[in-house]
Short mmCIF file of N, CA and C in Angstrom, two decimals:
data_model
loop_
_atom_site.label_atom_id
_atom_site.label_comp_id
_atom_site.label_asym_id
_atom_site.label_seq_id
_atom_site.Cartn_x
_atom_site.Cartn_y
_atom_site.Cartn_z
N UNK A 1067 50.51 -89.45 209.08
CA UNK A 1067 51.79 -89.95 209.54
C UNK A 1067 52.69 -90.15 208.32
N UNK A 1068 54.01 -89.34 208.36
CA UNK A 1068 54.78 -89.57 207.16
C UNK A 1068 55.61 -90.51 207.07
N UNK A 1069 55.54 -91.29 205.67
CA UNK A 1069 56.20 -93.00 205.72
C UNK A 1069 57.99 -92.18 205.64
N UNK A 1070 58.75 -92.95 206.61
CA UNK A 1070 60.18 -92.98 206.11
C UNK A 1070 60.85 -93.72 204.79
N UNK A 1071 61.98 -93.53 204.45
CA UNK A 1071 62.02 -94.39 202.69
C UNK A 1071 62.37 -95.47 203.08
N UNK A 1072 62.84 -95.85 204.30
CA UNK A 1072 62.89 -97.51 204.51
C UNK A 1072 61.19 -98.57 204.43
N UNK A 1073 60.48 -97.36 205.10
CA UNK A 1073 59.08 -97.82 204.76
C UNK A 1073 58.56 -97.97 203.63
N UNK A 1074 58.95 -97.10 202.67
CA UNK A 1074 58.47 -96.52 201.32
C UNK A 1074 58.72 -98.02 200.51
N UNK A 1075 59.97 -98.12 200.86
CA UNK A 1075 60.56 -99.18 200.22
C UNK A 1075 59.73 -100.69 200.19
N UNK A 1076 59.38 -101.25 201.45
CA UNK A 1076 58.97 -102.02 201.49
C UNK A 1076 57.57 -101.99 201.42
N UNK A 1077 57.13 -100.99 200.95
CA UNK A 1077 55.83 -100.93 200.62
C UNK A 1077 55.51 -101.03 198.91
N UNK A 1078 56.78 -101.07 198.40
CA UNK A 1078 56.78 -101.10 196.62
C UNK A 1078 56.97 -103.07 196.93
N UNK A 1079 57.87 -103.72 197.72
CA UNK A 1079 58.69 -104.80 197.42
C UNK A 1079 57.18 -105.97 198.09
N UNK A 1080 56.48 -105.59 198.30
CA UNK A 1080 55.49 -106.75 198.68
C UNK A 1080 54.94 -107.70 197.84
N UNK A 1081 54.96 -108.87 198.37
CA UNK A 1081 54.68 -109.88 197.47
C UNK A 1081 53.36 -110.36 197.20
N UNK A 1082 52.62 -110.42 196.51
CA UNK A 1082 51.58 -110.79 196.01
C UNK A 1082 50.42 -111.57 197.07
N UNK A 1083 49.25 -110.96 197.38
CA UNK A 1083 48.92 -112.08 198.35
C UNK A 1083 46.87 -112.34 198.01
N UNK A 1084 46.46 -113.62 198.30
CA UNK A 1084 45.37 -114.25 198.24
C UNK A 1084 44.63 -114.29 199.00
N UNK A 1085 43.74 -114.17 199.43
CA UNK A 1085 42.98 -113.87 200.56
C UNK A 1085 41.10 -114.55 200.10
N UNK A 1086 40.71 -115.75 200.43
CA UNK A 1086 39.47 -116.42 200.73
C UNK A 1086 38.60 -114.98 200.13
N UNK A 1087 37.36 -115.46 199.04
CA UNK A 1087 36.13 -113.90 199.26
C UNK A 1087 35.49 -114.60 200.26
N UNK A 1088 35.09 -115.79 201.01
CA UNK A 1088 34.44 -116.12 202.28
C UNK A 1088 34.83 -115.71 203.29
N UNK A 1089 36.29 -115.01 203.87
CA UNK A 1089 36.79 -114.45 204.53
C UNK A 1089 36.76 -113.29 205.16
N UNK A 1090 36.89 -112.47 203.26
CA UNK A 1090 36.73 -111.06 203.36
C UNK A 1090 35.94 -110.53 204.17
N UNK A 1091 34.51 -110.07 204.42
CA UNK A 1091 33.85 -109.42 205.52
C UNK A 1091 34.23 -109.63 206.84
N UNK A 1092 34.42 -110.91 207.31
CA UNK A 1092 34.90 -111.01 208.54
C UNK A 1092 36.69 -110.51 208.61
N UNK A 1093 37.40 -110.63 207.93
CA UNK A 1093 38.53 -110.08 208.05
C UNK A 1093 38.31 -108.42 207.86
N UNK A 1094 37.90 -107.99 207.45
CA UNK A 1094 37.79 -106.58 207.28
C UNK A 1094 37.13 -105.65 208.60
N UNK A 1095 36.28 -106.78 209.14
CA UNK A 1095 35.20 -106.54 210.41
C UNK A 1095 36.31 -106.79 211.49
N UNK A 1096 37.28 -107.58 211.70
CA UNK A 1096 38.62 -107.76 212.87
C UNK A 1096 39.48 -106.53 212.20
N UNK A 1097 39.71 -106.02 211.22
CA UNK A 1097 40.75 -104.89 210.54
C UNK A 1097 40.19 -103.38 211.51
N UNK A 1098 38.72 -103.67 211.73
CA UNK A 1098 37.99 -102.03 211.79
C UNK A 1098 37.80 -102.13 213.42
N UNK A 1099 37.72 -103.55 214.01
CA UNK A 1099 38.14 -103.48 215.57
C UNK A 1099 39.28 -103.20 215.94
N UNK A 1100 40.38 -104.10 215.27
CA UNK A 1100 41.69 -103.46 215.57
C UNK A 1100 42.20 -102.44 215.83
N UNK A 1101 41.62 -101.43 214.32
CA UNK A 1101 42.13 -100.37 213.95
C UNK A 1101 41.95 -99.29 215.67
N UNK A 1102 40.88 -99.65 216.52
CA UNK A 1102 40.63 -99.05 217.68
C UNK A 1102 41.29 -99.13 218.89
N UNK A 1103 41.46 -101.02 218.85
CA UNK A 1103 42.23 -101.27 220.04
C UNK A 1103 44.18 -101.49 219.78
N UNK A 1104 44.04 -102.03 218.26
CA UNK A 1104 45.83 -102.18 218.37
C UNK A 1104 45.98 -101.36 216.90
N UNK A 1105 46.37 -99.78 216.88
CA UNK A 1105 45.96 -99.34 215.59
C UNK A 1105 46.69 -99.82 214.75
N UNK A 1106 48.24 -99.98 215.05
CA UNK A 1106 49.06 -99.92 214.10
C UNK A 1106 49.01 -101.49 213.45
N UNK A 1107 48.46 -102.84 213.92
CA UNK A 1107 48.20 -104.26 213.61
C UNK A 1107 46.95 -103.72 212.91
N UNK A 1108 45.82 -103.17 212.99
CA UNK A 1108 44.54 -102.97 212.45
C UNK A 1108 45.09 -102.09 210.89
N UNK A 1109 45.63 -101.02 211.05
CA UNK A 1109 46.01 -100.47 210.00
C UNK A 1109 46.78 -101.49 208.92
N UNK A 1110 47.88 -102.20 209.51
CA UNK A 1110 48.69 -103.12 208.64
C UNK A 1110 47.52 -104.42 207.96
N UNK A 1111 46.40 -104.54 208.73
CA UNK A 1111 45.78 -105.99 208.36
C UNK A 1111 44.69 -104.75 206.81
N UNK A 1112 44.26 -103.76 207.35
CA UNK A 1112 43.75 -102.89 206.31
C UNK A 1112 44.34 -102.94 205.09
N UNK A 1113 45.84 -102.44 204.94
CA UNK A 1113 46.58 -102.09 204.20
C UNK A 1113 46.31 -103.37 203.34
N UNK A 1114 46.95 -104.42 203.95
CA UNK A 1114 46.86 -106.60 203.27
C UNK A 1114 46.08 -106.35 202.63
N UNK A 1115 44.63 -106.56 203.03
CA UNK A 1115 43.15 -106.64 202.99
C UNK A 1115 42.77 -105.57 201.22
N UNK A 1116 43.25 -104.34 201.83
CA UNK A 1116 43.08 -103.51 200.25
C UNK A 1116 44.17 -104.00 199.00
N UNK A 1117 45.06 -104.49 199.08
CA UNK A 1117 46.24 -104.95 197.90
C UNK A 1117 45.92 -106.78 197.61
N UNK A 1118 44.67 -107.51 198.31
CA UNK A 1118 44.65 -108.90 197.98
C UNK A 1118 43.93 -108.89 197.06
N UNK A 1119 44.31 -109.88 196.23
CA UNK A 1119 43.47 -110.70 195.43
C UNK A 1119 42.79 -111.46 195.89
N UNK A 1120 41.31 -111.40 195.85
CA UNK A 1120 40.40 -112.42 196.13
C UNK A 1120 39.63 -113.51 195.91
N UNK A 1121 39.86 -114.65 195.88
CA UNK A 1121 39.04 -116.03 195.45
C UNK A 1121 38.65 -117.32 196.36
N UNK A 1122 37.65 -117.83 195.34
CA UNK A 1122 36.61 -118.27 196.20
C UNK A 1122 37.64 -119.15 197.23
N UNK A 1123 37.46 -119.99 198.14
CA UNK A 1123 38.42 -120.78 199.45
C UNK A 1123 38.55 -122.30 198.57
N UNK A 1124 37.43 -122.68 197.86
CA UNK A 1124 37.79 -123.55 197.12
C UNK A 1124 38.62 -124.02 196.49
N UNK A 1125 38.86 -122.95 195.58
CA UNK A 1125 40.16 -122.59 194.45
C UNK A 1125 41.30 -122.42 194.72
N UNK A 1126 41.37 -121.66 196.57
CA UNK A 1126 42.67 -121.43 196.63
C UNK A 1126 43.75 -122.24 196.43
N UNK A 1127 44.87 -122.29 196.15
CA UNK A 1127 45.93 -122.93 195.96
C UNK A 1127 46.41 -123.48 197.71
N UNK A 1128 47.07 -124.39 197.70
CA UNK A 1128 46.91 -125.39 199.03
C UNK A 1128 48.05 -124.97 199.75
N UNK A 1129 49.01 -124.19 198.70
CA UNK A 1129 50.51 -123.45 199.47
C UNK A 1129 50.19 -121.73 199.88
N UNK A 1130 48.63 -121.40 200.61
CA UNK A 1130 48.16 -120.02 200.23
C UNK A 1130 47.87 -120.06 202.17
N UNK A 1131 48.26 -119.29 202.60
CA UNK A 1131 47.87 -118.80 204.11
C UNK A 1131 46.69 -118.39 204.46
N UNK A 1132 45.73 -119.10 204.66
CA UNK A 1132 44.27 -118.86 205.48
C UNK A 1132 44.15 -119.52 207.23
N UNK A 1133 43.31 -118.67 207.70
CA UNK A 1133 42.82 -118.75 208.99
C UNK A 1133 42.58 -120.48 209.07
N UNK A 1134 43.35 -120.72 210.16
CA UNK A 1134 43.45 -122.38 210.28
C UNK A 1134 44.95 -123.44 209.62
N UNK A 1135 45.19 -122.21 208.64
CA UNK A 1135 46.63 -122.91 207.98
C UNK A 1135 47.74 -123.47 209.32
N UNK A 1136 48.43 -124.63 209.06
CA UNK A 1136 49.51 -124.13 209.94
C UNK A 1136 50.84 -124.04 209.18
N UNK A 1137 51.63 -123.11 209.90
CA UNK A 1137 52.59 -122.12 208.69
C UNK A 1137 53.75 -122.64 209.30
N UNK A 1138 55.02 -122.98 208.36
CA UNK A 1138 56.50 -122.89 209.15
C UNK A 1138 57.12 -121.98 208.24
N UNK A 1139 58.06 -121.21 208.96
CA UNK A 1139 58.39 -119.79 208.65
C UNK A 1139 59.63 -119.62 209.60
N UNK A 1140 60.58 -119.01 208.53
CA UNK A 1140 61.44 -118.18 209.12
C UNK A 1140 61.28 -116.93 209.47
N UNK A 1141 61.57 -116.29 210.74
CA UNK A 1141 61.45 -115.22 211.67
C UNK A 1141 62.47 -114.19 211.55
N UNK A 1142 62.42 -113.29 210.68
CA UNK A 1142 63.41 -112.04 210.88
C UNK A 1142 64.60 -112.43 210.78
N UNK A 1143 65.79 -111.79 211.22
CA UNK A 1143 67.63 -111.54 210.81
C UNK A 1143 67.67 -113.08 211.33
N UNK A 1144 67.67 -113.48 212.83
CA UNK A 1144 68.20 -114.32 213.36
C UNK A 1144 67.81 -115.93 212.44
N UNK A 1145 66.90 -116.31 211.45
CA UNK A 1145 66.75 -116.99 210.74
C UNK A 1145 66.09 -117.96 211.81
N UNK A 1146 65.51 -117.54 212.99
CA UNK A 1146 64.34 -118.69 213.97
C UNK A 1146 63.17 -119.18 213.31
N UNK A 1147 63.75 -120.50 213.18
CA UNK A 1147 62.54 -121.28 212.40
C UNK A 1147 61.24 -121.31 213.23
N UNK A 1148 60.04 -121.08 212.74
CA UNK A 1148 58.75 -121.32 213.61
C UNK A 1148 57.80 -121.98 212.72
N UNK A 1149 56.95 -122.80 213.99
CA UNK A 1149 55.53 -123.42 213.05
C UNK A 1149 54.40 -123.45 214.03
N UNK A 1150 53.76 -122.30 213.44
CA UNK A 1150 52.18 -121.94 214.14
C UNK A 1150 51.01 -122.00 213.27
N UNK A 1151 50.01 -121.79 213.85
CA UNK A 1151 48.30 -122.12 213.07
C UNK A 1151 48.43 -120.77 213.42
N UNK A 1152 47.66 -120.06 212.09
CA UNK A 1152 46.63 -118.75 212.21
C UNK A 1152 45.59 -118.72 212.52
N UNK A 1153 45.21 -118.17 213.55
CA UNK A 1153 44.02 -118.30 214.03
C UNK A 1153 43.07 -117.01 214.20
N UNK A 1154 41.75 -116.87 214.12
CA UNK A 1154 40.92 -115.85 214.98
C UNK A 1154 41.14 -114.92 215.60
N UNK A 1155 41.76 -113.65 216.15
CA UNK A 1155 41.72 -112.67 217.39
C UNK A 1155 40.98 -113.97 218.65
N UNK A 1156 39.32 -114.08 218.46
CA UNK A 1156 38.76 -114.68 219.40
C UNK A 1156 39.32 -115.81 219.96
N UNK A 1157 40.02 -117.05 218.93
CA UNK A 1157 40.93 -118.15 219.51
C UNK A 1157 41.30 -117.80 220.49
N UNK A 1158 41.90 -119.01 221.46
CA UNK A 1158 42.89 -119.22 222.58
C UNK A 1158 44.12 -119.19 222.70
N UNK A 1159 44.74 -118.15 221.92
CA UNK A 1159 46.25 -118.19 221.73
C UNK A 1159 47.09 -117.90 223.12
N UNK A 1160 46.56 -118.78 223.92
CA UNK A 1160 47.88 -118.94 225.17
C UNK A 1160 48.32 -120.16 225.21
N UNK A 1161 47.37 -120.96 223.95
CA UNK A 1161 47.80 -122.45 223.45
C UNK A 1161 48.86 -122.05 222.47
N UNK A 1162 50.41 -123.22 222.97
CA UNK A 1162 51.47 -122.90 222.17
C UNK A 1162 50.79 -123.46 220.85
N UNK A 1163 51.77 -122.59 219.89
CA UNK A 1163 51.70 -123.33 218.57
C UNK A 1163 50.66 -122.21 217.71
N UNK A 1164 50.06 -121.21 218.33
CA UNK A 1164 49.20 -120.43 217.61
C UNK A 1164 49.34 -119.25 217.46
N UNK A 1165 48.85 -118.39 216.29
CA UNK A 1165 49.45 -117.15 216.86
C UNK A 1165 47.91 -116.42 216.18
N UNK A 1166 48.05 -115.42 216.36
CA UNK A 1166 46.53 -114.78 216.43
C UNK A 1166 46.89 -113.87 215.12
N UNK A 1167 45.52 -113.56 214.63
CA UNK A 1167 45.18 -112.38 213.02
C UNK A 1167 45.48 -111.43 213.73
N UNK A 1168 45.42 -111.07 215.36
CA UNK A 1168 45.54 -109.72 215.67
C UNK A 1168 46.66 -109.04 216.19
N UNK A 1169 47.64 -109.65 215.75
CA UNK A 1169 49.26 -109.70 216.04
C UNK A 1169 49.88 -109.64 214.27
N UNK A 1170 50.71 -108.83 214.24
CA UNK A 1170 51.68 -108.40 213.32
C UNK A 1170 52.35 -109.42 212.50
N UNK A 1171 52.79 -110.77 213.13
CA UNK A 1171 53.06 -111.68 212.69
C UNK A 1171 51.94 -112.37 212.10
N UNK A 1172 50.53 -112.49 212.54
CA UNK A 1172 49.60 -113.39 211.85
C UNK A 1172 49.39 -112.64 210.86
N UNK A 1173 49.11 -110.96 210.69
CA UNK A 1173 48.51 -110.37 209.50
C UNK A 1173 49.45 -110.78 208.26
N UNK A 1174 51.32 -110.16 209.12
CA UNK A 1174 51.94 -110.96 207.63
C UNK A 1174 51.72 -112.09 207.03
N UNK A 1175 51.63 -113.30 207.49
CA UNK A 1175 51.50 -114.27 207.37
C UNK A 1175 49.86 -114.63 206.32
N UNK A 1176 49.03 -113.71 206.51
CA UNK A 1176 47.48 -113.90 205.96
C UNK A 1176 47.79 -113.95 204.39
N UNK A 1177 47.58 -114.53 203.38
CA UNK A 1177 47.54 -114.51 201.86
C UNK A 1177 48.50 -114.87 201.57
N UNK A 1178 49.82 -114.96 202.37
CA UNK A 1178 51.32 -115.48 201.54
C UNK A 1178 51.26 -116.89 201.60
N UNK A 1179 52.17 -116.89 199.99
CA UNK A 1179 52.04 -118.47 200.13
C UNK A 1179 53.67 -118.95 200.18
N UNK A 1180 53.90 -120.15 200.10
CA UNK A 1180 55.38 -120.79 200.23
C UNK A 1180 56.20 -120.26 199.54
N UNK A 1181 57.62 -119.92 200.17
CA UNK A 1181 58.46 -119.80 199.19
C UNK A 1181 58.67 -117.50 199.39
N UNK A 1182 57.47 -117.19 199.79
CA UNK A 1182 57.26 -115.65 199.63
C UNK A 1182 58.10 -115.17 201.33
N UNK A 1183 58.56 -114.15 200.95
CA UNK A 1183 59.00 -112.79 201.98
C UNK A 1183 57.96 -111.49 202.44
N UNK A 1184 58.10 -110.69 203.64
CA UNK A 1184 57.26 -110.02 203.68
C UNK A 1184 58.31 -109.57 204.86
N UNK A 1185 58.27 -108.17 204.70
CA UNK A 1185 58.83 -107.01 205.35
C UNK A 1185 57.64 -106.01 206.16
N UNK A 1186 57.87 -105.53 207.25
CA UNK A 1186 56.63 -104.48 207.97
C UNK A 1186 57.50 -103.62 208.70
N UNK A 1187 57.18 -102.42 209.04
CA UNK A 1187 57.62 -101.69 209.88
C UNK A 1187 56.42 -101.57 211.04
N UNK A 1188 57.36 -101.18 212.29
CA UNK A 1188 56.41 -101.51 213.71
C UNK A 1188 56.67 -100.56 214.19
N UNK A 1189 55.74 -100.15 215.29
CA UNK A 1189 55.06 -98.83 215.15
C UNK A 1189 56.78 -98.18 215.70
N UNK A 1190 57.53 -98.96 216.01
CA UNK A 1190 58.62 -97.92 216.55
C UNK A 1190 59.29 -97.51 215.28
N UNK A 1191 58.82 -98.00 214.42
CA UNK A 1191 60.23 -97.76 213.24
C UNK A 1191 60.80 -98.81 212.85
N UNK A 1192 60.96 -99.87 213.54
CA UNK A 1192 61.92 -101.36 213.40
C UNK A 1192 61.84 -102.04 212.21
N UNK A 1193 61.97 -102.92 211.20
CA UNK A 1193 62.29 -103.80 210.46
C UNK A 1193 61.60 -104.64 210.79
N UNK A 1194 60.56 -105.59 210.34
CA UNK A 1194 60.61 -107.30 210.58
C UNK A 1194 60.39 -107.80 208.90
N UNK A 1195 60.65 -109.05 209.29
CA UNK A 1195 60.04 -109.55 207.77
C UNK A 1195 60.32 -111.12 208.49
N UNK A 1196 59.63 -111.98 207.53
CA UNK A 1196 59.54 -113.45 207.84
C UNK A 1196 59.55 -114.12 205.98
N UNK A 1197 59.97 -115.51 206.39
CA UNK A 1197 59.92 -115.92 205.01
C UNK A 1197 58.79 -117.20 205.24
N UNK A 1198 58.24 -117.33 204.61
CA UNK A 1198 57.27 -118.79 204.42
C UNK A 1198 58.32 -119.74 203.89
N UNK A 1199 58.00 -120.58 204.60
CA UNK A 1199 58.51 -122.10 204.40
C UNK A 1199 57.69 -123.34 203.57
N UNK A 1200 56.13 -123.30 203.83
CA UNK A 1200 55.51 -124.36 204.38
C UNK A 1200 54.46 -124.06 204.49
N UNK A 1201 52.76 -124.93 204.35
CA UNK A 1201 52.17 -124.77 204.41
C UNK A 1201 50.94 -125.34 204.45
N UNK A 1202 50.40 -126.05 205.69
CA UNK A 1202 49.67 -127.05 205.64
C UNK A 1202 48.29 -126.12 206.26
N UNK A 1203 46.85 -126.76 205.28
CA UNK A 1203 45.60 -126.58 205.52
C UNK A 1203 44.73 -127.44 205.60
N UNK A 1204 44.41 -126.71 206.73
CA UNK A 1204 42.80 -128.16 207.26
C UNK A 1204 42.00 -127.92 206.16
N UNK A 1205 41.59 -129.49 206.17
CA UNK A 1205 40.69 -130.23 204.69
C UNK A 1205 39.66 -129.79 205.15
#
């Protein structure tokens, strides 16, 4: 599939991201289910997954997006403030307030920390990006 240069683009401008090594296998193991049932979310969580830096969950820094964080974030052009927990694929996300690893919005959201931007293209072609705000993690 050939990237367009709006894609190209935001594939140079990505911001740096952290990602738990206690994580890794199981995130990589939801990346290779995805990739079957929602390709283009499975491919994008792949893509994350190969460009993170990895360290131990201990160390991470406390403004860093892991499974359980809850995130406030600005949402694309319209500047809609949101604040959700990242959660599991398996979670119950028909509980407000959550949004799932297996949705486009949770993958961006995986390794960024406060203060960072993140741009994606969707499978139609479209634009999104979100900004981190915020960043609270269960002790």
């Amino acid at each position: 599939m050939a990237m367009n240069a709006e894609a190209a683009a935001i594939e140079q401008d990505l911001p740096p991201i952290v990602v738990a090594e206690e994580q890794f296998d199981e995130l990589s193991s939801v990346a290779e289910r995805l990739v079957d049932a929602i390709p283009e979310v499975g491919l994008f969580l792949e893509r994350e997954l190969d460009r993170a830096k990895l360290m131990p969950f201990a160390r991470m820094p406390h403004d860093v997006v892991t499974i359980g964080s809850t995130v406030s974030f600005i949402f694309g052009m319209t500047g809609r403030a949101e604040r959700l927990k990242l959660v599991w694929p398996e979670g119950n996300i028909a509980d407000h307030g959550l949004v799932s690893l297996a949705s486009p919005v949770g993958v961006a959201l995986l390794g960024m920390k406060a203060g960072e931007t993140i741009s994606w293209s969707t499978r139609y072609g479209d634009i999104r990006s979100l900004k981190v705000l915020g960043v609270e993690r269960e002790r």
